[in-house]
PDB file of C-alpha atoms in Angstrom:
ATOM      1  CA  GLN A   1     164.742 125.943 132.581  1.00  0.00           C
ATOM      2  CA  THR A   2     162.492 124.428 129.962  1.00  0.00           C
ATOM      3  CA  PRO A   3     159.712 126.437 128.317  1.00  0.00           C
ATOM      4  CA  PRO A   4     156.401 126.731 129.356  1.00  0.00           C
ATOM      5  CA  SER A   5     154.508 123.814 129.145  1.00  0.00           C
ATOM      6  CA  PHE A   6     152.086 124.861 127.111  1.00  0.00           C
ATOM      7  CA  ALA A   7     154.643 125.029 124.090  1.00  0.00           C
ATOM      8  CA  HIS A   8     154.849 120.884 124.362  1.00  0.00           C
ATOM      9  CA  SER A   9     151.064 120.569 125.555  1.00  0.00           C
ATOM     10  CA  PRO A  10     148.131 120.276 122.182  1.00  0.00           C
ATOM     11  CA  ARG A  11     145.861 120.581 125.174  1.00  0.00           C
ATOM     12  CA  SER A  12     146.618 124.544 125.506  1.00  0.00           C
ATOM     13  CA  GLU A  13     144.061 126.088 123.710  1.00  0.00           C
ATOM     14  CA  ASN A  14     142.309 129.317 122.913  1.00  0.00           C
ATOM     15  CA  SER A  15     138.978 130.324 123.908  1.00  0.00           C
ATOM     16  CA  ASP A  16     138.361 129.263 120.266  1.00  0.00           C
ATOM     17  CA  GLY A  17     139.008 125.509 120.624  1.00  0.00           C
ATOM     18  CA  ARG A  18     142.477 126.153 118.857  1.00  0.00           C
ATOM     19  CA  THR A  19     146.025 125.463 119.984  1.00  0.00           C
ATOM     20  CA  TRP A  20     148.349 128.611 120.682  1.00  0.00           C
ATOM     21  CA  LEU A  21     151.358 127.615 118.947  1.00  0.00           C
ATOM     22  CA  ASP A  22     151.156 125.929 116.222  1.00  0.00           C
ATOM     23  CA  ALA A  23     154.060 123.058 115.531  1.00  0.00           C
ATOM     24  CA  GLY A  24     156.870 125.122 113.996  1.00  0.00           C
ATOM     25  CA  GLN A  25     157.106 127.176 116.923  1.00  0.00           C
ATOM     26  CA  ARG A  26     156.646 124.326 119.165  1.00  0.00           C
ATOM     27  CA  ALA A  27     159.824 123.496 117.131  1.00  0.00           C
ATOM     28  CA  THR A  28     161.277 126.798 117.302  1.00  0.00           C
ATOM     29  CA  LEU A  29     160.815 126.850 121.107  1.00  0.00           C
ATOM     30  CA  SER A  30     162.311 122.709 121.530  1.00  0.00           C
ATOM     31  CA  ALA A  31     165.214 124.425 119.177  1.00  0.00           C
ATOM     32  CA  LEU A  32     166.386 127.641 121.606  1.00  0.00           C
ATOM     33  CA  GLN A  33     166.232 125.651 124.613  1.00  0.00           C
ATOM     34  CA  CYS A  34     168.717 123.161 123.016  1.00  0.00           C
ATOM     35  CA  ARG A  35     170.781 125.952 122.046  1.00  0.00           C
ATOM     36  CA  LEU A  36     170.724 128.348 125.077  1.00  0.00           C
ATOM     37  CA  CYS A  37     170.138 125.839 127.803  1.00  0.00           C
ATOM     38  CA  GLU A  38     171.506 122.819 127.507  1.00  0.00           C
ATOM     39  CA  ARG A  39     174.470 123.738 125.253  1.00  0.00           C
ATOM     40  CA  GLY A  40     174.713 126.887 126.649  1.00  0.00           C
ATOM     41  CA  LEU A  41     175.509 129.604 123.669  1.00  0.00           C
ATOM     42  CA  PRO A  42     175.183 133.265 123.542  1.00  0.00           C
ATOM     43  CA  GLY A  43     171.927 133.775 121.446  1.00  0.00           C
ATOM     44  CA  ALA A  44     170.344 132.680 118.215  1.00  0.00           C
ATOM     45  CA  ILE A  45     168.609 134.907 115.051  1.00  0.00           C
ATOM     46  CA  ILE A  46     164.378 134.352 113.855  1.00  0.00           C
ATOM     47  CA  ALA A  47     164.691 134.883 110.535  1.00  0.00           C
ATOM     48  CA  ASP A  48     161.371 135.574 108.607  1.00  0.00           C
ATOM     49  CA  GLU A  49     158.541 137.280 107.786  1.00  0.00           C
ATOM     50  CA  VAL A  50     155.967 139.990 109.236  1.00  0.00           C
ATOM     51  CA  GLY A  51     153.403 137.984 110.482  1.00  0.00           C
ATOM     52  CA  MET A  52     155.011 134.318 110.731  1.00  0.00           C
ATOM     53  CA  GLY A  53     155.043 134.078 114.483  1.00  0.00           C
ATOM     54  CA  LYS A  54     158.324 135.395 115.651  1.00  0.00           C
ATOM     55  CA  THR A  55     157.360 137.714 118.907  1.00  0.00           C
ATOM     56  CA  ARG A  56     154.320 134.717 119.826  1.00  0.00           C
ATOM     57  CA  ILE A  57     157.872 132.423 119.852  1.00  0.00           C
ATOM     58  CA  ALA A  58     160.324 134.835 121.573  1.00  0.00           C
ATOM     59  CA  VAL A  59     156.819 135.573 124.383  1.00  0.00           C
ATOM     60  CA  ALA A  60     156.761 132.109 125.111  1.00  0.00           C
ATOM     61  CA  LEU A  61     160.766 131.699 125.603  1.00  0.00           C
ATOM     62  CA  ALA A  62     160.697 135.346 128.320  1.00  0.00           C
ATOM     63  CA  CYS A  63     158.288 133.532 129.997  1.00  0.00           C
ATOM     64  CA  ALA A  64     159.943 129.945 130.539  1.00  0.00           C
ATOM     65  CA  VAL A  65     162.895 133.253 132.061  1.00  0.00           C
ATOM     66  CA  THR A  66     160.153 134.967 134.153  1.00  0.00           C
ATOM     67  CA  ARG A  67     158.618 131.662 135.466  1.00  0.00           C
ATOM     68  CA  ALA A  68     162.944 130.938 136.134  1.00  0.00           C
ATOM     69  CA  GLY A  69     163.050 133.126 138.183  1.00  0.00           C
ATOM     70  CA  GLY A  70     164.938 135.499 135.848  1.00  0.00           C
ATOM     71  CA  ARG A  71     164.352 139.146 133.974  1.00  0.00           C
ATOM     72  CA  VAL A  72     163.727 139.632 130.141  1.00  0.00           C
ATOM     73  CA  VAL A  73     164.672 143.161 128.439  1.00  0.00           C
ATOM     74  CA  VAL A  74     162.786 143.398 124.873  1.00  0.00           C
ATOM     75  CA  ALA A  75     164.730 146.217 121.958  1.00  0.00           C
ATOM     76  CA  VAL A  76     161.298 146.879 120.405  1.00  0.00           C
ATOM     77  CA  PRO A  77     160.397 150.155 117.585  1.00  0.00           C
ATOM     78  CA  PRO A  78     158.220 152.573 118.945  1.00  0.00           C
ATOM     79  CA  GLY A  79     155.405 152.402 116.888  1.00  0.00           C
ATOM     80  CA  LEU A  80     155.531 147.977 118.215  1.00  0.00           C
ATOM     81  CA  LEU A  81     155.567 148.145 122.076  1.00  0.00           C
ATOM     82  CA  HIS A  82     152.117 148.082 122.445  1.00  0.00           C
ATOM     83  CA  GLN A  83     152.137 144.761 120.389  1.00  0.00           C
ATOM     84  CA  TRP A  84     154.230 143.365 122.547  1.00  0.00           C
ATOM     85  CA  ARG A  85     151.841 144.275 125.522  1.00  0.00           C
ATOM     86  CA  ASP A  86     149.069 142.586 124.085  1.00  0.00           C
ATOM     87  CA  GLU A  87     151.399 138.913 123.464  1.00  0.00           C
ATOM     88  CA  PHE A  88     152.994 138.782 126.429  1.00  0.00           C
ATOM     89  CA  ARG A  89     149.627 139.198 128.216  1.00  0.00           C
ATOM     90  CA  GLN A  90     148.127 136.373 125.881  1.00  0.00           C
ATOM     91  CA  THR A  91     150.832 134.055 125.741  1.00  0.00           C
ATOM     92  CA  PHE A  92     150.662 134.081 129.942  1.00  0.00           C
ATOM     93  CA  GLN A  93     146.695 134.129 129.823  1.00  0.00           C
ATOM     94  CA  ALA A  94     147.622 131.069 127.284  1.00  0.00           C
ATOM     95  CA  ALA A  95     149.784 129.765 129.745  1.00  0.00           C
ATOM     96  CA  ARG A  96     146.983 130.136 132.799  1.00  0.00           C
ATOM     97  CA  GLU A  97     149.307 132.750 134.750  1.00  0.00           C
ATOM     98  CA  GLU A  98     149.212 136.357 135.639  1.00  0.00           C
ATOM     99  CA  PRO A  99     150.357 138.408 133.218  1.00  0.00           C
ATOM    100  CA  PRO A 100     153.563 140.333 134.647  1.00  0.00           C
ATOM    101  CA  GLU A 101     153.433 144.144 134.878  1.00  0.00           C
ATOM    102  CA  ILE A 102     155.551 146.098 132.384  1.00  0.00           C
ATOM    103  CA  PRO A 103     156.812 149.916 132.930  1.00  0.00           C
ATOM    104  CA  GLU A 104     156.199 152.457 130.910  1.00  0.00           C
ATOM    105  CA  ILE A 105     160.028 153.428 129.720  1.00  0.00           C
ATOM    106  CA  ARG A 106     159.314 155.594 126.567  1.00  0.00           C
ATOM    107  CA  SER A 107     162.445 157.885 127.699  1.00  0.00           C
ATOM    108  CA  LEU A 108     165.332 158.441 129.994  1.00  0.00           C
ATOM    109  CA  ARG A 109     163.741 160.282 132.048  1.00  0.00           C
ATOM    110  CA  ASP A 110     161.326 157.494 133.130  1.00  0.00           C
ATOM    111  CA  LEU A 111     164.118 155.797 134.170  1.00  0.00           C
ATOM    112  CA  TYR A 112     164.470 158.341 137.195  1.00  0.00           C
ATOM    113  CA  SER A 113     160.746 158.612 137.643  1.00  0.00           C
ATOM    114  CA  HIS A 114     159.635 157.250 141.320  1.00  0.00           C
ATOM    115  CA  ASP A 115     155.822 157.236 139.847  1.00  0.00           C
ATOM    116  CA  LEU A 116     156.594 153.665 138.018  1.00  0.00           C
ATOM    117  CA  SER A 117     155.083 150.738 139.147  1.00  0.00           C
ATOM    118  CA  PRO A 118     156.235 148.037 139.332  1.00  0.00           C
ATOM    119  CA  SER A 119     159.794 150.023 139.337  1.00  0.00           C
ATOM    120  CA  PRO A 120     161.921 149.297 135.953  1.00  0.00           C
ATOM    121  CA  LYS A 121     164.908 147.319 138.641  1.00  0.00           C
ATOM    122  CA  THR A 122     162.806 144.429 139.739  1.00  0.00           C
ATOM    123  CA  ALA A 123     159.978 144.083 136.689  1.00  0.00           C
ATOM    124  CA  PRO A 124     160.471 140.848 135.586  1.00  0.00           C
ATOM    125  CA  VAL A 125     159.954 141.898 131.585  1.00  0.00           C
ATOM    126  CA  LEU A 126     161.285 145.137 130.387  1.00  0.00           C
ATOM    127  CA  LEU A 127     160.557 146.796 126.859  1.00  0.00           C
ATOM    128  CA  LEU A 128     162.676 149.498 126.194  1.00  0.00           C
ATOM    129  CA  PRO A 129     162.457 151.388 122.702  1.00  0.00           C
ATOM    130  CA  HIS A 130     164.591 151.557 120.352  1.00  0.00           C
ATOM    131  CA  GLY A 131     165.905 154.709 120.154  1.00  0.00           C
ATOM    132  CA  LEU A 132     165.833 155.218 124.424  1.00  0.00           C
ATOM    133  CA  LEU A 133     169.588 157.626 123.642  1.00  0.00           C
ATOM    134  CA  ASN A 134     168.688 159.158 121.143  1.00  0.00           C
ATOM    135  CA  PHE A 135     168.358 162.400 123.593  1.00  0.00           C
ATOM    136  CA  GLN A 136     169.942 165.930 122.960  1.00  0.00           C
ATOM    137  CA  MET A 137     171.001 167.996 126.009  1.00  0.00           C
ATOM    138  CA  LYS A 138     170.593 171.312 126.058  1.00  0.00           C
ATOM    139  CA  ASN A 139     169.189 173.894 127.849  1.00  0.00           C
ATOM    140  CA  GLY A 140     165.185 173.502 128.173  1.00  0.00           C
ATOM    141  CA  TRP A 141     163.662 172.119 131.191  1.00  0.00           C
ATOM    142  CA  GLY A 142     163.543 168.518 129.807  1.00  0.00           C
ATOM    143  CA  SER A 143     167.781 168.295 129.933  1.00  0.00           C
ATOM    144  CA  GLN A 144     168.119 170.237 133.347  1.00  0.00           C
ATOM    145  CA  TRP A 145     165.883 168.587 134.663  1.00  0.00           C
ATOM    146  CA  LEU A 146     167.115 164.958 133.765  1.00  0.00           C
ATOM    147  CA  LEU A 147     171.016 166.574 134.757  1.00  0.00           C
ATOM    148  CA  THR A 148     169.495 167.234 138.158  1.00  0.00           C
ATOM    149  CA  GLN A 149     167.931 164.210 138.710  1.00  0.00           C
ATOM    150  CA  TYR A 150     171.446 162.219 137.315  1.00  0.00           C
ATOM    151  CA  GLN A 151     173.582 164.686 139.619  1.00  0.00           C
ATOM    152  CA  ASP A 152     171.204 164.175 142.897  1.00  0.00           C
ATOM    153  CA  ARG A 153     171.307 160.277 142.275  1.00  0.00           C
ATOM    154  CA  ILE A 154     175.513 160.229 142.110  1.00  0.00           C
ATOM    155  CA  ALA A 155     175.575 162.756 144.869  1.00  0.00           C
ATOM    156  CA  GLY A 156     178.125 161.124 147.888  1.00  0.00           C
ATOM    157  CA  ARG A 157     178.407 157.983 146.269  1.00  0.00           C
ATOM    158  CA  VAL A 158     181.550 156.532 146.541  1.00  0.00           C
ATOM    159  CA  THR A 159     180.917 153.189 144.654  1.00  0.00           C
ATOM    160  CA  PHE A 160     178.584 151.869 141.707  1.00  0.00           C
ATOM    161  CA  SER A 161     177.223 149.191 140.199  1.00  0.00           C
ATOM    162  CA  ARG A 162     179.256 146.232 139.068  1.00  0.00           C
ATOM    163  CA  LEU A 163     176.952 147.367 135.729  1.00  0.00           C
ATOM    164  CA  ILE A 164     179.272 149.939 134.782  1.00  0.00           C
ATOM    165  CA  HIS A 165     182.026 149.812 133.146  1.00  0.00           C
ATOM    166  CA  LYS A 166     185.812 151.006 135.102  1.00  0.00           C
ATOM    167  CA  ASP A 167     186.764 153.850 132.865  1.00  0.00           C
ATOM    168  CA  GLU A 168     183.064 155.129 133.313  1.00  0.00           C
ATOM    169  CA  GLN A 169     183.093 154.444 136.874  1.00  0.00           C
ATOM    170  CA  GLN A 170     185.523 156.933 137.090  1.00  0.00           C
ATOM    171  CA  ILE A 171     184.594 159.985 135.062  1.00  0.00           C
ATOM    172  CA  ILE A 172     181.741 159.772 137.744  1.00  0.00           C
ATOM    173  CA  ARG A 173     183.966 160.088 139.894  1.00  0.00           C
ATOM    174  CA  ASP A 174     185.178 162.898 138.753  1.00  0.00           C
ATOM    175  CA  HIS A 175     181.818 163.957 138.520  1.00  0.00           C
ATOM    176  CA  VAL A 176     181.083 163.307 142.257  1.00  0.00           C
ATOM    177  CA  ARG A 177     184.355 165.548 143.247  1.00  0.00           C
ATOM    178  CA  ARG A 178     183.281 168.079 140.915  1.00  0.00           C
ATOM    179  CA  LEU A 179     179.636 168.355 143.026  1.00  0.00           C
ATOM    180  CA  ALA A 180     181.273 168.424 146.027  1.00  0.00           C
ATOM    181  CA  LYS A 181     182.989 171.176 145.616  1.00  0.00           C
ATOM    182  CA  GLY A 182     179.839 173.280 144.198  1.00  0.00           C
ATOM    183  CA  ASP A 183     180.729 172.765 140.713  1.00  0.00           C
ATOM    184  CA  ALA A 184     177.852 171.820 138.838  1.00  0.00           C
ATOM    185  CA  LEU A 185     177.079 169.529 135.432  1.00  0.00           C
ATOM    186  CA  ARG A 186     176.201 171.366 132.626  1.00  0.00           C
ATOM    187  CA  PRO A 187     174.291 170.089 129.751  1.00  0.00           C
ATOM    188  CA  GLU A 188     176.965 170.305 126.868  1.00  0.00           C
ATOM    189  CA  GLU A 189     179.094 167.990 128.912  1.00  0.00           C
ATOM    190  CA  LEU A 190     176.140 164.898 128.567  1.00  0.00           C
ATOM    191  CA  GLN A 191     175.203 166.426 124.683  1.00  0.00           C
ATOM    192  CA  SER A 192     176.092 163.796 121.513  1.00  0.00           C
ATOM    193  CA  MET A 193     180.854 163.572 122.107  1.00  0.00           C
ATOM    194  CA  GLY A 194     180.072 165.403 125.218  1.00  0.00           C
ATOM    195  CA  THR A 195     182.895 164.122 128.021  1.00  0.00           C
ATOM    196  CA  GLY A 196     180.521 162.675 130.177  1.00  0.00           C
ATOM    197  CA  ARG A 197     177.681 161.358 127.586  1.00  0.00           C
ATOM    198  CA  GLU A 198     178.745 157.734 128.157  1.00  0.00           C
ATOM    199  CA  ALA A 199     179.174 157.581 131.688  1.00  0.00           C
ATOM    200  CA  PHE A 200     175.815 158.990 131.914  1.00  0.00           C
ATOM    201  CA  ILE A 201     174.218 156.834 129.499  1.00  0.00           C
ATOM    202  CA  SER A 202     176.063 153.966 131.679  1.00  0.00           C
ATOM    203  CA  PHE A 203     174.937 154.973 134.731  1.00  0.00           C
ATOM    204  CA  THR A 204     170.833 155.464 133.677  1.00  0.00           C
ATOM    205  CA  LEU A 205     170.835 152.169 132.455  1.00  0.00           C
ATOM    206  CA  SER A 206     172.604 150.588 135.408  1.00  0.00           C
ATOM    207  CA  LEU A 207     169.628 151.535 137.002  1.00  0.00           C
ATOM    208  CA  LEU A 208     167.120 149.210 135.697  1.00  0.00           C
ATOM    209  CA  GLY A 209     169.213 145.996 136.730  1.00  0.00           C
ATOM    210  CA  ALA A 210     170.628 142.999 135.054  1.00  0.00           C
ATOM    211  CA  PHE A 211     169.542 140.866 132.654  1.00  0.00           C
ATOM    212  CA  ASP A 212     168.581 137.094 131.698  1.00  0.00           C
ATOM    213  CA  LEU A 213     167.687 137.593 127.813  1.00  0.00           C
ATOM    214  CA  VAL A 214     167.704 140.565 125.640  1.00  0.00           C
ATOM    215  CA  ILE A 215     165.741 140.065 123.076  1.00  0.00           C
ATOM    216  CA  ILE A 216     165.853 142.636 119.549  1.00  0.00           C
ATOM    217  CA  ASP A 217     162.561 143.449 117.868  1.00  0.00           C
ATOM    218  CA  GLU A 218     163.726 143.703 114.022  1.00  0.00           C
ATOM    219  CA  ALA A 219     167.311 143.765 115.082  1.00  0.00           C
ATOM    220  CA  HIS A 220     167.851 144.386 111.374  1.00  0.00           C
ATOM    221  CA  LYS A 221     167.047 147.711 111.834  1.00  0.00           C
ATOM    222  CA  SER A 222     171.029 148.414 112.758  1.00  0.00           C
ATOM    223  CA  LYS A 223     172.157 146.950 109.314  1.00  0.00           C
ATOM    224  CA  ASN A 224     173.357 150.143 108.134  1.00  0.00           C
ATOM    225  CA  ASP A 225     176.259 150.501 111.088  1.00  0.00           C
ATOM    226  CA  ALA A 226     179.781 149.313 108.944  1.00  0.00           C
ATOM    227  CA  SER A 227     180.269 148.021 112.324  1.00  0.00           C
ATOM    228  CA  THR A 228     180.627 147.880 116.391  1.00  0.00           C
ATOM    229  CA  ALA A 229     183.454 149.087 116.576  1.00  0.00           C
ATOM    230  CA  GLN A 230     182.228 151.907 114.704  1.00  0.00           C
ATOM    231  CA  GLU A 231     183.054 155.714 116.301  1.00  0.00           C
ATOM    232  CA  LYS A 232     180.625 155.589 118.863  1.00  0.00           C
ATOM    233  CA  GLY A 233     179.242 159.025 117.738  1.00  0.00           C
ATOM    234  CA  ARG A 234     178.111 157.140 114.676  1.00  0.00           C
ATOM    235  CA  ARG A 235     176.721 153.848 115.632  1.00  0.00           C
ATOM    236  CA  SER A 236     172.507 153.360 115.641  1.00  0.00           C
ATOM    237  CA  THR A 237     171.197 154.725 119.112  1.00  0.00           C
ATOM    238  CA  LEU A 238     169.470 150.758 118.356  1.00  0.00           C
ATOM    239  CA  ALA A 239     173.602 149.903 117.950  1.00  0.00           C
ATOM    240  CA  GLN A 240     174.148 152.475 121.321  1.00  0.00           C
ATOM    241  CA  LEU A 241     172.033 150.178 123.354  1.00  0.00           C
ATOM    242  CA  LEU A 242     172.335 146.774 122.529  1.00  0.00           C
ATOM    243  CA  ILE A 243     176.007 146.831 122.694  1.00  0.00           C
ATOM    244  CA  ARG A 244     175.132 148.389 126.718  1.00  0.00           C
ATOM    245  CA  LEU A 245     172.949 146.059 127.358  1.00  0.00           C
ATOM    246  CA  VAL A 246     175.030 143.003 126.742  1.00  0.00           C
ATOM    247  CA  ARG A 247     178.732 144.723 127.570  1.00  0.00           C
ATOM    248  CA  GLN A 248     176.850 145.707 131.114  1.00  0.00           C
ATOM    249  CA  ASN A 249     175.295 142.698 132.023  1.00  0.00           C
ATOM    250  CA  CYS A 250     178.168 140.343 131.137  1.00  0.00           C
ATOM    251  CA  THR A 251     179.515 141.533 134.086  1.00  0.00           C
ATOM    252  CA  ARG A 252     177.375 138.378 135.648  1.00  0.00           C
ATOM    253  CA  GLU A 253     178.669 135.128 136.142  1.00  0.00           C
ATOM    254  CA  VAL A 254     176.199 133.530 133.600  1.00  0.00           C
ATOM    255  CA  PRO A 255     176.216 136.107 131.539  1.00  0.00           C
ATOM    256  CA  PRO A 256     172.706 137.061 129.574  1.00  0.00           C
ATOM    257  CA  ARG A 257     171.435 135.348 125.994  1.00  0.00           C
ATOM    258  CA  ARG A 258     170.338 137.189 123.565  1.00  0.00           C
ATOM    259  CA  LEU A 259     167.135 136.292 121.306  1.00  0.00           C
ATOM    260  CA  CYS A 260     167.357 138.478 117.699  1.00  0.00           C
ATOM    261  CA  LEU A 261     164.424 138.860 115.584  1.00  0.00           C
ATOM    262  CA  THR A 262     164.346 139.647 112.250  1.00  0.00           C
ATOM    263  CA  ALA A 263     161.937 140.568 108.601  1.00  0.00           C
ATOM    264  CA  THR A 264     162.920 141.027 105.617  1.00  0.00           C
ATOM    265  CA  PRO A 265     166.096 138.150 105.899  1.00  0.00           C
ATOM    266  CA  PHE A 266     166.627 138.141 102.105  1.00  0.00           C
ATOM    267  CA  GLU A 267     167.227 141.598 102.076  1.00  0.00           C
ATOM    268  CA  LEU A 268     170.003 140.564 103.987  1.00  0.00           C
ATOM    269  CA  ARG A 269     174.083 140.486 102.964  1.00  0.00           C
ATOM    270  CA  PRO A 270     176.327 138.900 104.904  1.00  0.00           C
ATOM    271  CA  ASP A 271     178.142 141.824 106.324  1.00  0.00           C
ATOM    272  CA  ASN A 272     174.576 142.650 107.878  1.00  0.00           C
ATOM    273  CA  TRP A 273     174.816 139.149 109.561  1.00  0.00           C
ATOM    274  CA  ARG A 274     177.388 139.167 111.146  1.00  0.00           C
ATOM    275  CA  LEU A 275     176.659 143.225 112.876  1.00  0.00           C
ATOM    276  CA  ILE A 276     172.931 141.499 113.790  1.00  0.00           C
ATOM    277  CA  LEU A 277     175.233 138.566 115.667  1.00  0.00           C
TER     278      LEU A 277
END
């Protein structure tokens, strides 16, 4: 879908008369349109220093995706969630459109909540914190509540979302059979390196549905991972989240496009660039 009209039109202005996107940002959007839409390539990296407009470009691209009826998920550092919300609101207002409602998701427990509006599975835009998968399963009330919610959702099921890998679907079916026999799961089974943790994470993320565009803010935060093929328990929580968002959504006929935003580009080594890609 062509980027929003304000990306090209000098008539799209702020209240003080300034254009919303400068010439360089408009040129970047055009390049992204060519790369991601016309050429059908899987993704791109915008690498620039802080304050150079990377977020604004990404939100303008997200606006185009939602206009076309698509969905966008953004992996955001926890301290920048408010900044992204403001940027979405201002960008859609600049395009003279109603800003989308973005549900407040700060932990895995929120994905099981019935109080979020709109529902995370139908919202056109989701913001997920980098550390969403940085959780511990112990015997506290939070872990017990999460475990109970998971068991309630899978109890009696025979089919599962195609967003879940087949091997992990089998693990979940084993959980279903155990529950049918009255054998409740234990929190430690969903702890780091536990036998059911990976399947539990995949099931929980499948509650979000599929996406057409995955945006990663500060993608360089995962640069200390030796490789995406290293042991699961040693990957950063950001790397684990991104691997799952992309892998799960690749079951679609058209895999999601990816846009990586990274600051401090001159500090990155060649292997860091490969990891981001």
